[in-house]
Short mmCIF file of C-alpha atoms and ligand atoms in Angstrom, two decimals:
data_model
loop_
_atom_site.label_atom_id
_atom_site.label_comp_id
_atom_site.label_asym_id
_atom_site.label_seq_id
_atom_site.Cartn_x
_atom_site.Cartn_y
_atom_site.Cartn_z
CA MET X 198 0.10 -0.34 -0.27
CA SER X 199 2.56 2.45 1.34
CA SER X 200 5.07 3.53 -1.13
CA TYR X 201 8.35 5.52 0.23
CA GLN X 202 10.53 8.24 -1.12
CA LYS X 203 13.96 9.36 -0.70
CA PRO X 204 14.16 12.09 2.11
CA LYS X 205 13.98 15.53 0.53
CA GLY X 206 17.32 17.00 -0.78
CA THR X 207 18.70 13.24 -0.83
CA ALA X 208 19.77 11.55 -3.94
CA ASP X 209 20.18 7.76 -4.69
CA ILE X 210 22.89 6.85 -7.34
CA LEU X 211 21.81 4.50 -9.47
CA PRO X 212 24.01 1.55 -11.31
CA GLY X 213 24.14 3.72 -14.58
CA GLU X 214 25.45 6.26 -12.68
CA THR X 215 28.26 4.76 -10.86
CA ALA X 216 30.78 5.01 -13.27
CA LYS X 217 31.25 8.43 -13.23
CA TRP X 218 31.77 7.96 -9.35
CA HIS X 219 34.64 6.12 -9.96
CA PHE X 220 35.87 7.90 -12.92
CA VAL X 221 36.13 11.10 -10.34
CA GLU X 222 37.38 9.36 -7.03
CA GLU X 223 40.04 7.32 -9.23
CA THR X 224 40.94 10.09 -10.65
CA ALA X 225 41.24 12.27 -7.38
CA ARG X 226 42.72 8.98 -5.84
CA GLN X 227 45.51 8.98 -8.52
CA ILE X 228 46.88 12.38 -8.64
CA PHE X 229 46.21 12.89 -4.84
CA HIS X 230 48.65 10.17 -3.90
CA ASP X 231 50.48 11.88 -6.96
CA TYR X 232 51.25 14.69 -3.70
CA ARG X 233 51.72 12.13 -1.13
CA PHE X 234 48.87 13.12 0.14
CA GLN X 235 46.92 9.79 1.97
CA GLU X 236 43.10 8.83 2.48
CA ILE X 237 42.10 9.23 5.95
CA ARG X 238 38.11 8.41 6.84
CA THR X 239 36.35 9.99 10.20
CA PRO X 240 33.02 9.30 11.33
CA LEU X 241 29.62 10.78 9.49
CA PHE X 242 28.85 12.37 13.01
CA GLU X 243 30.40 14.00 15.52
CA ASP X 244 30.02 15.54 18.90
CA TYR X 245 27.84 18.74 18.03
CA HIS X 246 31.03 21.14 19.03
CA VAL X 247 33.46 20.05 16.71
CA PHE X 248 31.79 21.69 14.23
CA SER X 249 30.26 24.66 16.28
CA ARG X 250 33.79 25.31 17.61
CA SER X 251 35.82 25.29 14.17
CA SER X 252 33.30 27.06 11.93
CA GLY X 253 31.92 29.13 14.71
CA ASP X 254 28.76 30.18 15.88
CA THR X 255 27.76 32.81 13.25
CA SER X 256 28.36 30.84 10.15
CA ASP X 257 25.18 29.47 8.13
CA ILE X 258 26.40 25.96 8.35
CA VAL X 259 26.31 26.32 12.81
CA THR X 260 23.30 28.71 12.73
CA LYS X 261 20.71 27.38 10.36
CA GLU X 262 22.30 24.08 8.21
CA MET X 263 23.00 21.52 11.37
CA TYR X 264 21.03 18.62 11.07
CA ASP X 265 21.95 17.94 15.21
CA PHE X 266 20.17 15.64 17.41
CA HIS X 267 20.60 13.76 21.03
CA ASP X 268 21.32 11.03 21.30
CA LYS X 269 19.73 7.91 23.33
CA GLY X 270 22.59 8.46 25.56
CA ASP X 271 22.19 12.67 25.61
CA ARG X 272 25.00 13.41 23.58
CA HIS X 273 25.20 15.83 21.65
CA ILE X 274 25.61 14.98 17.76
CA ALA X 275 25.90 16.40 14.05
CA LEU X 276 25.97 14.82 11.15
CA ARG X 277 29.35 16.58 9.18
CA PRO X 278 28.41 19.22 7.57
CA GLU X 279 31.96 19.31 6.01
CA GLY X 280 35.13 17.56 6.47
CA THR X 281 37.66 19.82 8.35
CA ALA X 282 36.91 20.23 11.37
CA GLY X 283 36.56 16.80 11.57
CA VAL X 284 39.70 15.45 10.44
CA VAL X 285 41.58 18.49 12.40
CA ARG X 286 39.90 16.39 15.49
CA ALA X 287 40.77 13.60 14.63
CA TYR X 288 44.46 14.29 13.81
CA VAL X 289 44.22 16.04 17.32
CA GLU X 290 43.07 12.70 18.88
CA ASN X 291 45.32 10.51 17.44
CA LYS X 292 48.54 12.53 17.51
CA LEU X 293 49.28 12.86 13.61
CA TYR X 294 51.99 15.62 14.57
CA GLY X 295 53.92 12.88 16.49
CA PRO X 296 57.75 12.89 16.00
CA GLU X 297 56.60 9.76 13.46
CA TYR X 298 55.09 11.09 11.07
CA VAL X 299 56.80 13.08 8.27
CA LYS X 300 55.48 16.58 7.76
CA PRO X 301 53.85 17.99 6.21
CA GLU X 302 51.20 15.91 6.87
CA LYS X 303 48.80 15.64 3.53
CA VAL X 304 45.36 13.70 4.01
CA TYR X 305 42.52 13.55 1.64
CA TYR X 306 38.63 12.60 1.99
CA MET X 307 35.85 11.92 0.17
CA GLY X 308 32.23 10.82 1.20
CA PRO X 309 28.89 12.46 2.30
CA MET X 310 28.06 15.61 3.94
CA TYR X 311 24.71 16.86 5.79
CA ARG X 312 23.17 20.19 5.51
CA TYR X 313 19.85 21.41 6.12
CA GLU X 314 19.40 23.52 3.30
CA ARG X 315 16.93 24.68 0.90
CA PRO X 316 17.07 21.76 -1.71
CA GLN X 317 17.62 22.79 -5.62
CA SER X 318 19.92 22.24 -8.76
CA GLY X 319 24.01 21.66 -6.79
CA ARG X 320 22.74 22.00 -3.37
CA GLN X 321 21.22 19.22 -1.53
CA ARG X 322 21.08 17.93 2.13
CA GLU X 323 23.43 15.09 1.53
CA PHE X 324 25.76 16.03 -0.84
CA HIS X 325 29.22 14.71 -1.04
CA GLN X 326 32.67 16.15 -1.16
CA ILE X 327 36.52 15.58 -1.73
CA GLY X 328 38.37 17.47 0.00
CA VAL X 329 42.30 17.54 1.22
CA GLU X 330 44.18 18.96 4.13
CA ALA X 331 47.82 19.25 4.33
CA PHE X 332 49.01 19.89 7.92
CA GLY X 333 52.17 21.27 9.16
CA ALA X 334 53.40 23.89 6.72
CA GLU X 335 53.17 27.57 7.07
CA SER X 336 54.96 28.33 3.45
CA PRO X 337 53.00 29.62 0.24
CA ALA X 338 54.55 27.47 -1.26
CA GLN X 339 52.14 24.55 0.09
CA ASP X 340 48.90 26.60 -0.47
CA VAL X 341 50.21 27.03 -4.16
CA GLU X 342 50.58 23.44 -4.16
CA VAL X 343 47.12 22.80 -2.79
CA ILE X 344 45.93 24.60 -5.51
CA ALA X 345 47.45 23.47 -8.25
CA MET X 346 46.68 19.99 -7.00
CA ALA X 347 42.51 20.79 -6.73
CA MET X 348 43.17 22.69 -10.52
CA GLN X 349 44.82 19.44 -11.72
CA LEU X 350 42.13 17.67 -10.54
CA LEU X 351 39.98 19.71 -12.44
CA ASN X 352 41.39 19.71 -15.32
CA THR X 353 42.17 15.88 -15.63
CA LEU X 354 38.46 15.51 -15.04
CA GLY X 355 37.70 17.38 -18.47
CA VAL X 356 35.66 20.40 -17.41
CA LYS X 357 36.93 24.00 -18.74
CA ASN X 358 36.50 27.37 -18.54
CA LEU X 359 37.55 27.67 -14.82
CA LYS X 360 38.23 30.33 -12.95
CA LEU X 361 40.57 30.10 -10.05
CA VAL X 362 39.32 33.62 -7.26
CA ILE X 363 41.68 34.03 -4.17
CA ASN X 364 41.69 36.28 -2.19
CA THR X 365 43.43 36.92 1.66
CA LEU X 366 42.37 37.39 5.54
CA GLY X 367 46.00 37.89 6.34
CA ASP X 368 46.53 36.83 10.23
CA LYS X 369 44.62 37.71 13.41
CA GLU X 370 45.98 41.50 13.67
CA SER X 371 45.54 42.43 10.05
CA ARG X 372 42.19 40.78 9.70
CA GLN X 373 41.49 42.50 13.10
CA ALA X 374 42.79 46.35 11.90
CA TYR X 375 40.59 45.07 9.21
CA GLN X 376 37.53 44.15 11.19
CA GLN X 377 37.47 47.79 13.05
CA ALA X 378 37.44 49.84 9.64
CA LEU X 379 34.42 47.79 8.58
CA VAL X 380 32.76 47.99 11.41
CA GLU X 381 32.59 51.47 11.42
CA PHE X 382 32.27 51.42 7.79
CA LEU X 383 28.83 49.64 8.38
CA ARG X 384 27.89 51.08 11.73
CA PRO X 385 26.06 54.31 9.90
CA HIS X 386 24.11 51.88 7.26
CA PHE X 387 23.31 49.51 10.36
CA ASP X 388 19.48 50.13 9.97
CA GLU X 389 19.05 48.93 6.52
CA LEU X 390 21.12 46.18 7.02
CA SER X 391 19.23 42.82 6.59
CA ALA X 392 18.05 40.96 10.23
CA ASP X 393 20.85 38.05 9.38
CA SER X 394 23.48 41.30 8.81
CA GLN X 395 22.68 42.95 11.99
CA THR X 396 23.82 40.17 13.67
CA ARG X 397 26.88 39.42 11.76
CA LEU X 398 27.84 43.15 12.60
CA GLU X 399 28.41 42.50 16.38
CA LYS X 400 29.83 38.75 15.96
CA ASN X 401 31.56 38.53 13.33
CA PRO X 402 31.58 41.41 11.01
CA LEU X 403 33.13 40.06 7.89
CA ARG X 404 30.72 37.71 7.49
CA VAL X 405 28.73 40.66 6.23
CA LEU X 406 30.37 40.87 2.95
CA ASP X 407 29.29 36.91 2.36
CA SER X 408 25.67 38.06 2.47
CA LYS X 409 23.43 36.58 -0.14
CA ASP X 410 21.11 39.28 0.42
CA GLU X 411 21.39 41.99 -2.51
CA HIS X 412 20.43 45.00 -0.56
CA ASP X 413 23.25 43.77 2.00
CA GLN X 414 25.98 43.60 -1.30
CA GLU X 415 25.16 46.74 -2.82
CA ILE X 416 26.10 48.46 0.67
CA VAL X 417 29.54 46.67 0.78
CA THR X 418 30.80 47.40 -2.82
CA ASP X 419 32.11 50.46 -1.04
CA ALA X 420 33.25 49.02 1.92
CA PRO X 421 36.89 48.79 3.03
CA SER X 422 39.24 46.29 1.22
CA ILE X 423 41.05 43.46 3.13
CA LEU X 424 44.08 44.43 0.77
CA ASP X 425 44.77 47.43 2.18
CA TYR X 426 44.80 46.08 6.21
CA LEU X 427 47.73 43.62 5.53
CA ASP X 428 51.16 43.93 7.76
CA GLU X 429 54.10 43.31 6.45
CA LYS X 430 54.14 39.51 6.85
CA SER X 431 50.26 39.26 6.06
CA GLN X 432 51.20 40.88 2.21
CA GLN X 433 54.57 38.74 1.94
CA HIS X 434 52.70 36.01 1.79
CA PHE X 435 49.84 36.20 -0.47
CA ASP X 436 52.71 38.21 -2.88
CA THR X 437 54.47 34.77 -2.30
CA VAL X 438 51.00 32.59 -3.38
CA GLN X 439 50.95 35.32 -6.28
CA SER X 440 53.93 35.51 -8.21
CA LEU X 441 54.09 31.02 -7.40
CA LEU X 442 50.66 31.22 -8.95
CA LYS X 443 52.60 32.71 -12.06
CA ASP X 444 55.62 30.67 -12.22
CA LEU X 445 52.98 27.61 -12.17
CA ASN X 446 51.06 29.01 -15.51
CA ILE X 447 48.48 29.23 -13.25
CA ASP X 448 45.83 32.46 -14.18
CA PHE X 449 44.25 33.56 -10.93
CA VAL X 450 41.81 36.85 -10.38
CA ILE X 451 42.05 38.91 -6.76
CA ASP X 452 38.26 39.67 -5.12
CA PRO X 453 38.88 41.14 -2.02
CA ASP X 454 35.63 40.27 -1.39
CA MET X 455 35.80 36.84 -0.96
CA VAL X 456 36.01 35.75 2.97
CA ARG X 457 34.35 32.17 2.70
CA GLY X 458 31.46 30.73 4.68
CA LEU X 459 33.70 29.26 7.87
CA ASP X 460 35.23 31.28 11.05
CA TYR X 461 38.46 29.93 11.12
CA TYR X 462 40.17 30.98 7.22
CA ASN X 463 43.01 33.28 7.34
CA HIS X 464 45.54 34.34 4.94
CA THR X 465 44.59 32.21 1.55
CA ILE X 466 41.48 31.82 0.59
CA PHE X 467 40.75 30.44 -3.05
CA GLU X 468 37.32 29.65 -5.10
CA ILE X 469 37.23 27.83 -7.97
CA MET X 470 34.23 28.72 -9.82
CA THR X 471 32.85 28.04 -13.62
CA ASP X 472 29.82 29.74 -15.71
CA SER X 473 28.87 26.59 -17.08
CA LYS X 474 25.54 26.26 -18.30
CA ALA X 475 24.74 23.94 -15.72
CA PHE X 476 23.97 26.33 -13.88
CA GLY X 477 22.19 28.61 -16.50
CA GLY X 478 25.76 30.61 -16.86
CA LYS X 479 25.33 31.45 -13.78
CA MET X 480 29.03 31.97 -11.70
CA THR X 481 28.99 29.08 -9.92
CA THR X 482 31.48 27.53 -6.60
CA ILE X 483 32.50 23.62 -7.39
CA LEU X 484 36.09 23.85 -4.78
CA ALA X 485 36.80 26.08 -2.18
CA GLY X 486 38.96 26.26 0.63
CA GLY X 487 41.70 28.19 2.36
CA ARG X 488 44.20 28.01 5.13
CA TYR X 489 43.34 27.84 8.86
CA ASN X 490 46.51 28.50 10.78
CA GLY X 491 45.18 28.41 14.73
CA LEU X 492 42.38 25.83 13.80
CA VAL X 493 44.43 22.31 15.04
CA GLU X 494 44.91 24.39 18.47
CA GLN X 495 41.28 25.68 18.80
CA LEU X 496 40.76 21.38 18.88
CA GLY X 497 43.32 21.32 21.51
CA GLY X 498 46.15 20.47 19.43
CA PRO X 499 49.78 22.13 19.43
CA ASP X 500 49.68 25.53 17.07
CA THR X 501 49.59 24.06 13.81
CA PRO X 502 49.25 25.58 10.28
CA GLY X 503 46.93 23.85 8.14
CA ILE X 504 45.49 24.49 4.43
CA GLY X 505 43.00 22.31 2.55
CA PHE X 506 39.64 23.02 0.00
CA GLY X 507 36.60 20.34 -0.27
CA MET X 508 34.64 20.28 -3.79
CA GLY X 509 31.43 18.66 -4.48
CA VAL X 510 31.44 16.16 -6.15
CA GLU X 511 27.52 16.86 -7.43
CA ARG X 512 28.05 19.98 -8.92
CA LEU X 513 31.65 19.31 -10.33
CA MET X 514 28.58 16.00 -12.31
CA LEU X 515 26.55 18.68 -13.54
CA VAL X 516 29.37 20.66 -15.17
CA MET X 517 30.97 17.62 -16.73
CA ASP X 518 27.36 16.28 -17.77
CA ALA X 519 26.83 19.47 -19.39
CA GLU X 520 30.54 19.72 -20.74
CA ASP X 521 29.43 16.30 -22.37
CA VAL X 522 32.79 14.94 -20.87
CA LYS X 523 33.23 11.34 -21.81
CA VAL X 524 33.34 9.05 -19.04
CA PRO X 525 35.51 5.72 -19.42
CA VAL X 526 32.85 3.32 -18.65
CA ASP X 527 33.40 0.08 -16.64
CA ASP X 528 30.30 -2.36 -16.97
CA ASP X 529 32.06 -3.90 -20.09
CA LEU X 530 30.79 -8.29 -20.07
CA GLU X 531 33.70 -9.79 -21.33
CA VAL X 532 31.67 -13.65 -21.61
CA TYR X 533 28.22 -14.73 -21.72
CA VAL X 534 27.51 -18.88 -20.81
CA VAL X 535 24.70 -20.08 -23.15
CA GLY X 536 23.28 -23.23 -21.64
CA ILE X 537 21.17 -25.61 -23.53
CA GLY X 538 18.77 -27.70 -21.64
CA ALA X 539 18.62 -28.23 -17.74
CA GLU X 540 21.64 -30.61 -17.61
CA THR X 541 23.78 -28.51 -18.93
CA ASN X 542 23.13 -26.49 -15.13
CA ALA X 543 26.01 -27.07 -13.52
CA THR X 544 28.25 -27.29 -15.92
CA THR X 545 27.97 -23.17 -16.83
CA LEU X 546 28.00 -22.52 -12.96
CA GLU X 547 31.15 -23.86 -13.33
CA MET X 548 32.32 -22.11 -16.20
CA VAL X 549 31.42 -19.02 -15.22
CA GLN X 550 33.46 -19.63 -11.66
CA ALA X 551 36.35 -20.77 -13.38
CA LEU X 552 36.91 -17.41 -15.55
CA ARG X 553 35.83 -14.95 -13.07
CA LYS X 554 38.68 -16.76 -10.87
CA GLU X 555 40.57 -16.21 -13.64
CA GLY X 556 39.97 -12.40 -13.51
CA VAL X 557 37.18 -12.87 -16.37
CA SER X 558 33.76 -11.35 -15.90
CA ALA X 559 31.55 -13.84 -16.99
CA ASP X 560 27.64 -14.56 -16.60
CA ARG X 561 25.32 -17.09 -17.47
CA ASP X 562 21.10 -17.42 -17.51
CA TYR X 563 19.40 -17.73 -14.24
CA LEU X 564 15.68 -18.00 -15.43
CA ASP X 565 15.31 -20.43 -17.28
CA ARG X 566 15.48 -18.78 -20.48
CA LYS X 567 15.36 -20.86 -23.98
CA ALA X 568 18.74 -20.55 -25.88
CA LYS X 569 17.03 -17.86 -27.96
CA GLY X 570 16.85 -15.69 -24.73
CA GLN X 571 20.52 -16.46 -23.70
CA PHE X 572 21.82 -15.55 -26.95
CA LYS X 573 19.43 -12.36 -26.33
CA THR X 574 20.48 -11.71 -22.49
CA ALA X 575 23.69 -11.68 -23.93
CA ASN X 576 23.16 -9.73 -26.96
CA ARG X 577 21.86 -6.82 -24.77
CA LEU X 578 25.09 -7.35 -21.74
CA ASN X 579 27.34 -6.43 -24.81
CA ALA X 580 29.23 -9.66 -24.16
CA GLU X 581 32.53 -9.90 -26.14
CA TYR X 582 32.16 -13.63 -26.38
CA VAL X 583 29.69 -16.30 -25.50
CA ILE X 584 30.65 -19.33 -24.95
CA THR X 585 27.76 -22.15 -25.38
CA ILE X 586 27.55 -25.57 -24.28
CA GLY X 587 24.96 -27.54 -25.20
CA GLN X 588 24.56 -31.45 -25.03
CA ASP X 589 27.32 -32.45 -27.95
CA GLU X 590 29.03 -29.89 -25.92
CA MET X 591 29.30 -32.19 -22.86
CA THR X 592 29.90 -35.12 -23.91
CA ASN X 593 32.68 -34.24 -25.54
CA ARG X 594 33.51 -31.23 -23.39
CA VAL X 595 34.82 -29.07 -26.11
CA ALA X 596 33.15 -25.39 -26.04
CA ASN X 597 31.69 -23.05 -29.00
CA VAL X 598 33.52 -19.33 -28.10
CA LYS X 599 32.39 -17.18 -30.82
CA ILE X 600 33.52 -13.12 -30.92
CA MET X 601 29.90 -11.08 -30.83
CA ALA X 602 31.52 -8.73 -32.84
CA THR X 603 32.70 -10.59 -36.43
CA GLY X 604 30.46 -13.82 -35.90
CA LYS X 605 33.74 -15.63 -35.73
CA GLN X 606 33.88 -19.23 -33.34
CA VAL X 607 36.23 -21.47 -32.52
CA GLN X 608 35.56 -25.22 -30.57
CA VAL X 609 37.67 -25.44 -27.34
CA PRO X 610 38.28 -27.69 -24.88
CA PHE X 611 36.56 -27.05 -21.21
CA GLU X 612 39.91 -27.43 -19.72
CA GLN X 613 41.58 -25.10 -21.84
CA ILE X 614 38.49 -21.64 -21.51
CA ALA X 615 39.13 -20.42 -18.19
CA GLN X 616 42.95 -20.75 -18.12
CA HIS X 617 43.95 -19.95 -21.33
CA PHE X 618 41.34 -18.04 -22.05
CA GLU X 619 43.80 -15.34 -23.48
CA GLN X 620 45.36 -18.06 -25.89
CA VAL X 621 41.58 -19.01 -26.67
CA GLN X 622 40.90 -15.39 -27.73
CA GLN X 623 44.47 -15.02 -29.71
CA GLN X 624 42.97 -18.21 -31.82
CA LEU X 625 39.69 -16.36 -32.68
CA LYS X 626 41.39 -13.38 -33.55
CA GLU X 627 43.73 -15.14 -35.85
CA ALA X 628 40.89 -17.54 -37.28
CA GLU X 629 39.51 -13.71 -38.44
P1 ATP U 716 27.90 27.58 -1.07
O1 ATP U 716 27.93 29.73 -1.02
O2 ATP U 716 27.23 27.43 -2.17
O3 ATP U 716 26.22 27.76 -0.16
P2 ATP U 716 29.53 27.44 0.41
O4 ATP U 716 30.34 27.96 1.11
O5 ATP U 716 28.61 26.80 1.55
O6 ATP U 716 28.54 26.98 -0.53
P3 ATP U 716 31.11 25.20 0.99
O7 ATP U 716 31.48 24.79 2.46
O8 ATP U 716 33.01 26.25 0.90
O9 ATP U 716 30.05 25.56 0.09
O10 ATP U 716 31.31 23.26 0.38
C1 ATP U 716 32.38 23.39 -0.62
C2 ATP U 716 31.97 22.69 -1.69
O11 ATP U 716 30.94 22.03 -0.99
C3 ATP U 716 30.97 24.11 -2.51
O12 ATP U 716 31.95 24.70 -3.28
C4 ATP U 716 30.45 23.50 -3.39
O13 ATP U 716 30.47 23.13 -4.61
C5 ATP U 716 29.60 21.86 -2.61
N1 ATP U 716 28.66 22.84 -1.40
C6 ATP U 716 28.51 23.15 -0.77
N2 ATP U 716 27.34 22.98 0.05
C7 ATP U 716 26.36 21.92 -0.88
C8 ATP U 716 25.43 21.58 -1.23
N3 ATP U 716 24.54 21.60 0.02
N4 ATP U 716 25.23 20.63 -1.58
C9 ATP U 716 25.67 20.17 -2.72
N5 ATP U 716 27.16 20.68 -2.92
C10 ATP U 716 27.38 21.46 -2.09
MG1 MG U 717 26.51 26.88 1.85
#
């Protein structure tokens, strides 16, 4: 009677679509490996405070989007809205800063994230991120490595028309000086600001720059720029990031109004955007990140610099679809074994098992189809070879192997089929 639907804002990833996921994930793993990033897996849920403490009490994520609840032991739990906080928690708890680890410690993760948002294209409640974190290096070269890796990943995946946008939030002192100037600028406009931004002005003024309210955005167009408040060290860090990006021929633009949604960032922040028709030509961010010196300390670890990024996999795939990126399909079936007559049941099963043991993908019928139906199925599955076993073949222990594409056939003794499948393939080729 009842029919169930998936929860609002979630998606089923069906067998036909998983090949694309494998392609994205495997490409990422390969590239991350080449940069010496290793995978880390952390829980899908954490103590609520891991996120509230790191993302900041005024971030949208914490104030509006958290999937949190009290468990049966009355612990305040939250499903992870992003990857960094949990990874930093794990880094501290497992003392990955210890002397037995080679610094910088470079890790990556991939998996689902949860945010209570209004679902729309490219915005879900359960979505997936692929992200990286590098701990322990203050050098601007580390920032550039992370950005270069992100660009290489997107390029390798075939995404074009990328726009890399960077900015700096400076160090704590620069940020404080800027914050003061910003508050002085915004205070006279207090009554015009949206309610959210009025709260932000009190608690975290930089956040006002990130407001999605149009009138707020108008007001901040004339706001002072962070770039005028950088102290010497912060300026130097940002200058070096820029010159290294140029050395690597990575194009970028600077957006001094970009602040990013999370509280923990400082120095370099960046977004990789696209105006793909996937989002109606509107500039959309698919990958974002930044430096978060101080976050490790905030979660109870030693003073450790860090930088990372997170990429939205669904958004990436919308772009890949819109740009018609060809993904290698991995649903090829090498052999379909047709059995004629019920007496072949055990033999065909033994045959597919023997082939699979040799690493050959093989399948057979399980629905009592007649021979004709089995050949039809082999065609629908795009089988490269069909092996036919009937009464005669059972008696002679010799099977008929046919290349579907050309119709060429050879007779091969049962014993040789699985173990010498490569030779059988060769024999068939020579028969052409
Ligand atoms: P936005 O401004 O679009 O809400 P954000 O600043 O909240 O983005 P981040 O926290 O930086 O996003 O997450 C990094 C990436 O993860 C985003 O650029 C996007 O590709 C993806 N992402 C974030 N939220 C969602 C979501 N609800 N559904 C799908 N992808 C998402
Ligand atoms: Mg968001």
